[in-house]
XYZ file of C-alpha atoms in Angstrom:
241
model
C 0.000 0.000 0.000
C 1.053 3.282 -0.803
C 2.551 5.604 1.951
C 0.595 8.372 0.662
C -2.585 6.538 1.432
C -4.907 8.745 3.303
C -7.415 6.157 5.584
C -9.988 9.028 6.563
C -10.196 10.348 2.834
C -10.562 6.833 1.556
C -13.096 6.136 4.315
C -15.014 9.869 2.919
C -15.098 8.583 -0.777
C -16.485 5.281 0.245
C -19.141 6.729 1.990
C -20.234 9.198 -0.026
C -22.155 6.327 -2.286
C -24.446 3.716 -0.827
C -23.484 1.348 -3.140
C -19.619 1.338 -2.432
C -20.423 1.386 0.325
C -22.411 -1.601 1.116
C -19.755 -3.496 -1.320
C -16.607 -2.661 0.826
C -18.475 -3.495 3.986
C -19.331 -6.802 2.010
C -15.910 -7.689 1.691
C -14.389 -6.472 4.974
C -16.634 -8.700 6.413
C -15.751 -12.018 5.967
C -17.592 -12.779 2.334
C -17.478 -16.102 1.623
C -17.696 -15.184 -2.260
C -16.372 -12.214 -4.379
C -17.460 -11.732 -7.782
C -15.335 -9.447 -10.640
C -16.819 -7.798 -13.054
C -15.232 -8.385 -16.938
C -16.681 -6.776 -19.893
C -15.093 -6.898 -23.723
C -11.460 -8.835 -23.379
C -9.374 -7.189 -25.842
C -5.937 -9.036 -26.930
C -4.158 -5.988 -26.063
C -5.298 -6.676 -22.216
C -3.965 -10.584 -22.515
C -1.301 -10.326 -20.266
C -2.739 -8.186 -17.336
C -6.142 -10.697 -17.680
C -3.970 -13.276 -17.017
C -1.691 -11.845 -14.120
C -5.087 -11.323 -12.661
C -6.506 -14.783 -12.488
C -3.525 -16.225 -11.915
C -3.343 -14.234 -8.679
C -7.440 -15.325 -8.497
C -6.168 -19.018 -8.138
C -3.552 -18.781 -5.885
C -5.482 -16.862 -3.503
C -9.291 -18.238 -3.780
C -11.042 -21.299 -5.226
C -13.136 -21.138 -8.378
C -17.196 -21.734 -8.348
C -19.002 -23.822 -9.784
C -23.082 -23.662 -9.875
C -22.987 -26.630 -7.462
C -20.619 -25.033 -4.589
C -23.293 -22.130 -4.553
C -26.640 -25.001 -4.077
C -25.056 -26.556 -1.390
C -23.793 -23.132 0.482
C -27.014 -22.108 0.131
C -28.149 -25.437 1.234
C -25.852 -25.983 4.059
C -25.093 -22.160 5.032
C -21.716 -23.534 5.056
C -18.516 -22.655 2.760
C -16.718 -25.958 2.154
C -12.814 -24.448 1.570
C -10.577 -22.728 3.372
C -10.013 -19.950 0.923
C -12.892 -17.555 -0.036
C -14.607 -18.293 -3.506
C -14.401 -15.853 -6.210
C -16.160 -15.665 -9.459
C -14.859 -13.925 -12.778
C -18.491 -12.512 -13.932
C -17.702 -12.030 -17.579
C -20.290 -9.795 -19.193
C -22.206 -9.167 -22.808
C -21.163 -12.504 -25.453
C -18.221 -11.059 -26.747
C -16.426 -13.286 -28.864
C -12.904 -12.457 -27.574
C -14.322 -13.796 -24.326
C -13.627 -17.038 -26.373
C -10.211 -16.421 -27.324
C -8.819 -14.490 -24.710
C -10.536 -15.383 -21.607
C -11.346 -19.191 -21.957
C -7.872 -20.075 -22.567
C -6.677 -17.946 -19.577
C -9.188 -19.723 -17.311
C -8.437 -22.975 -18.881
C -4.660 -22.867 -18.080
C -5.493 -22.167 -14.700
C -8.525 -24.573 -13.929
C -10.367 -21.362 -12.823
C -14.766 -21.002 -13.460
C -15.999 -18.526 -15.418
C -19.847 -17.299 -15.307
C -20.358 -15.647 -18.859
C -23.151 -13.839 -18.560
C -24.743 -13.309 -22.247
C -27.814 -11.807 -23.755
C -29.717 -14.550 -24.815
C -30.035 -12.915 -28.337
C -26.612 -11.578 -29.225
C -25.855 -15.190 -30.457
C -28.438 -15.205 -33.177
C -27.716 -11.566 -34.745
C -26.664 -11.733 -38.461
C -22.470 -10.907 -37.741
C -22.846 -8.383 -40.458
C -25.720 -6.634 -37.881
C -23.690 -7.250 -34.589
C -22.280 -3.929 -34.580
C -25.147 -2.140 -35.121
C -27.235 -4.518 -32.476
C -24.046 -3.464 -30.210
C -24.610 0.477 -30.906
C -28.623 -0.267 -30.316
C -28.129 -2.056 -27.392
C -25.435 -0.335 -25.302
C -23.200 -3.046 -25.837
C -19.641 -1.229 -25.963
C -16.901 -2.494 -28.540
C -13.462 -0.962 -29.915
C -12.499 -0.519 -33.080
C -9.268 -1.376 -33.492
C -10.096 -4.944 -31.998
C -12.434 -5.872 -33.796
C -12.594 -8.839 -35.937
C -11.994 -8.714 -39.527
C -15.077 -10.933 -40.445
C -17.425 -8.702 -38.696
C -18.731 -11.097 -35.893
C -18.557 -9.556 -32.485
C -21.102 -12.024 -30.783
C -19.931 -15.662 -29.195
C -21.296 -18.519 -31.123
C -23.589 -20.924 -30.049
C -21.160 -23.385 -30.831
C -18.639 -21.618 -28.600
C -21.080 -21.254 -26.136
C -21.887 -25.057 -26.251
C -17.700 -25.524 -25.474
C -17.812 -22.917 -22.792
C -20.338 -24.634 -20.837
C -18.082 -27.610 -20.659
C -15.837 -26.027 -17.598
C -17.739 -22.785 -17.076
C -21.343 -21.679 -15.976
C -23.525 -20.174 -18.898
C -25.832 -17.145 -17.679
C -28.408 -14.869 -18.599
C -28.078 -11.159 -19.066
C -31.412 -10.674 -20.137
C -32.199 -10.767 -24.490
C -31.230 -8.294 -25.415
C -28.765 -6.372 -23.244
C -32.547 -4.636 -21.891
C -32.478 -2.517 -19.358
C -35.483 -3.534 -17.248
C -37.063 -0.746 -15.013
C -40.262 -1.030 -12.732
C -42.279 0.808 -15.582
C -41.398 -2.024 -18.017
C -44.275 -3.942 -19.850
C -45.205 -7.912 -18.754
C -44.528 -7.990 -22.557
C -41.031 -6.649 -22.451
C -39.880 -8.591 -19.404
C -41.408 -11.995 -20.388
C -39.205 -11.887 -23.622
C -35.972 -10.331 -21.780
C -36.187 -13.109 -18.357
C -38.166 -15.894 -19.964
C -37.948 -16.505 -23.744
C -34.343 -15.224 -23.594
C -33.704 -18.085 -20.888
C -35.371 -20.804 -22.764
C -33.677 -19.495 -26.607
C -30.294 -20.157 -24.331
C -31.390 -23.559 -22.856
C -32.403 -24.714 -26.213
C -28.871 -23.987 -27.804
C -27.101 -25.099 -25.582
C -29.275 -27.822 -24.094
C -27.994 -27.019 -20.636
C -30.367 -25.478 -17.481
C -29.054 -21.504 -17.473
C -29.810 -21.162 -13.432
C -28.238 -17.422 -13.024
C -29.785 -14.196 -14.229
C -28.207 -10.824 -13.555
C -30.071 -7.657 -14.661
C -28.636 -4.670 -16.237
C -27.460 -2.263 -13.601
C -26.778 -4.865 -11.313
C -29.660 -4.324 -9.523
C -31.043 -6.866 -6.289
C -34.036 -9.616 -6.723
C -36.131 -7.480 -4.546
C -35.822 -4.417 -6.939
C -38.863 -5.047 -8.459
C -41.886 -6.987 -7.619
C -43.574 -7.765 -11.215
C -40.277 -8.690 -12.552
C -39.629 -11.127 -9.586
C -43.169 -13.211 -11.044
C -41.168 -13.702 -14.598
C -37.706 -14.756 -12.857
C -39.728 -17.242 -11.297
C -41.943 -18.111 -13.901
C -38.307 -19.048 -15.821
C -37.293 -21.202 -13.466
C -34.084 -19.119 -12.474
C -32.237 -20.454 -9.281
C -30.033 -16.983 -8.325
C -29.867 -13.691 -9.131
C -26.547 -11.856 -9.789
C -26.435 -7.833 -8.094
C -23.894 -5.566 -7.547
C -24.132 -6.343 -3.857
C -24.861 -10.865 -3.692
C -25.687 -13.671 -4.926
C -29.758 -14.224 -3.900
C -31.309 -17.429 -4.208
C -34.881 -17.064 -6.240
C -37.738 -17.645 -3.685
């Protein structure tokens, strides 16, 4: 730690948002599970990527779908080391060849959390969908052929050693004055495309803005009409009532 670090003006900043907040006091008290956020893994980020989860595995233990049923079974956390998942966000393709092979060389989960959609958008389309859809990408990365989205059939050979998730359709934001209409597509047909793909269960959902299962009530009826197990926010990991 720096010797410049100021404790009462870090304490200040924290403070000053509930949300930081209530994720620091998450982790200074004794979370049994951290989760980091990725988005779009550029080649040009390879190397730091990898430093990363190579720190991730000698310090915590990967997990899988089944270490979160039974802690939520058992209220118990099986290891000695804390878990912590690599949340890897929107379908990008380079989450294929940059990420997997990172995780793969260190026996390390993944949850890639994809819009159930992005997968079936003509490649010469993606971009636009991406612009549409808030869906960030970089130029200079980009892939010559156009496609931007993961494949189904790299989807398919993700879910081999990593958890599949959805991130709604369509990369929709979903907000308490969203239709029945709107949500039923986003949380349950965008579930079921996934499942049918991949012919896998997709247990996990995680809304846009990271926000918690309680956030809103008419949304909660579609989540469970899905089937969903657990819900992904900013602050846990909530099992679906």
């Amino acid at each position: 730690m720096s010797s410049n670090f100021d404790i009462h003006t870090f304490a200040k900043t924290v403070a000053k948002d509930k949300r930081t907040f209530e994720m620091f006091r998450y982790l200074v008290n004794n979370a049994y599970i951290r989760v980091v956020n990725y988005h779009n893994t550029n080649e040009r980020d390879a190397k730091r990527l990898e430093h990363e989860i190579q720190y991730f595995s000698e310090h915590f233990v990967p997990v899988k779908l089944s270490d979160l049923d039974t802690f939520f079974e058992t209220r118990k956390w099986p290891y000695d080391k804390p878990g912590l998942i690599p949340a890897i966000f929107e379908g990008y393709r380079s989450h294929y060849d940059i990420m997997k092979p990172i995780l793969d060389k260190y026996h390390f989960t993944g949850w890639f959390y994809i819009p159930g959609f992005f997968p079936d958008v003509a490649r010469e389309d993606q971009l636009g969908f991406c612009k549409n859809h808030h869906l960030r990408t970089t130029g200079q990365y980009m892939y010559e052929d156009g496609r931007i989205a993961l494949s189904w059939e790299e989807i398919r050979e993700l879910s081999k050693n990593h958890e599949i998730c959805c991130h709604t359709g369509s990369h929709f934001e979903i907000t308490k004055k969203t239709s029945d209409e709107d949500m039923h597509r986003e949380i349950v047909e965008a579930k079921r495309r996934m499942e049918y793909k991949i012919q896998k269960p997709v247990d996990v959902f995680c809304w846009l803005a990271g926000e918690e299962y309680n956030y809103n009530i008419r949304a909660h009826k579609h989540l469970e009409e899905a089937g969903y197990k657990y819900v992904l926010s900013n602050l846990k990991i909530e099992k679906i009532r």
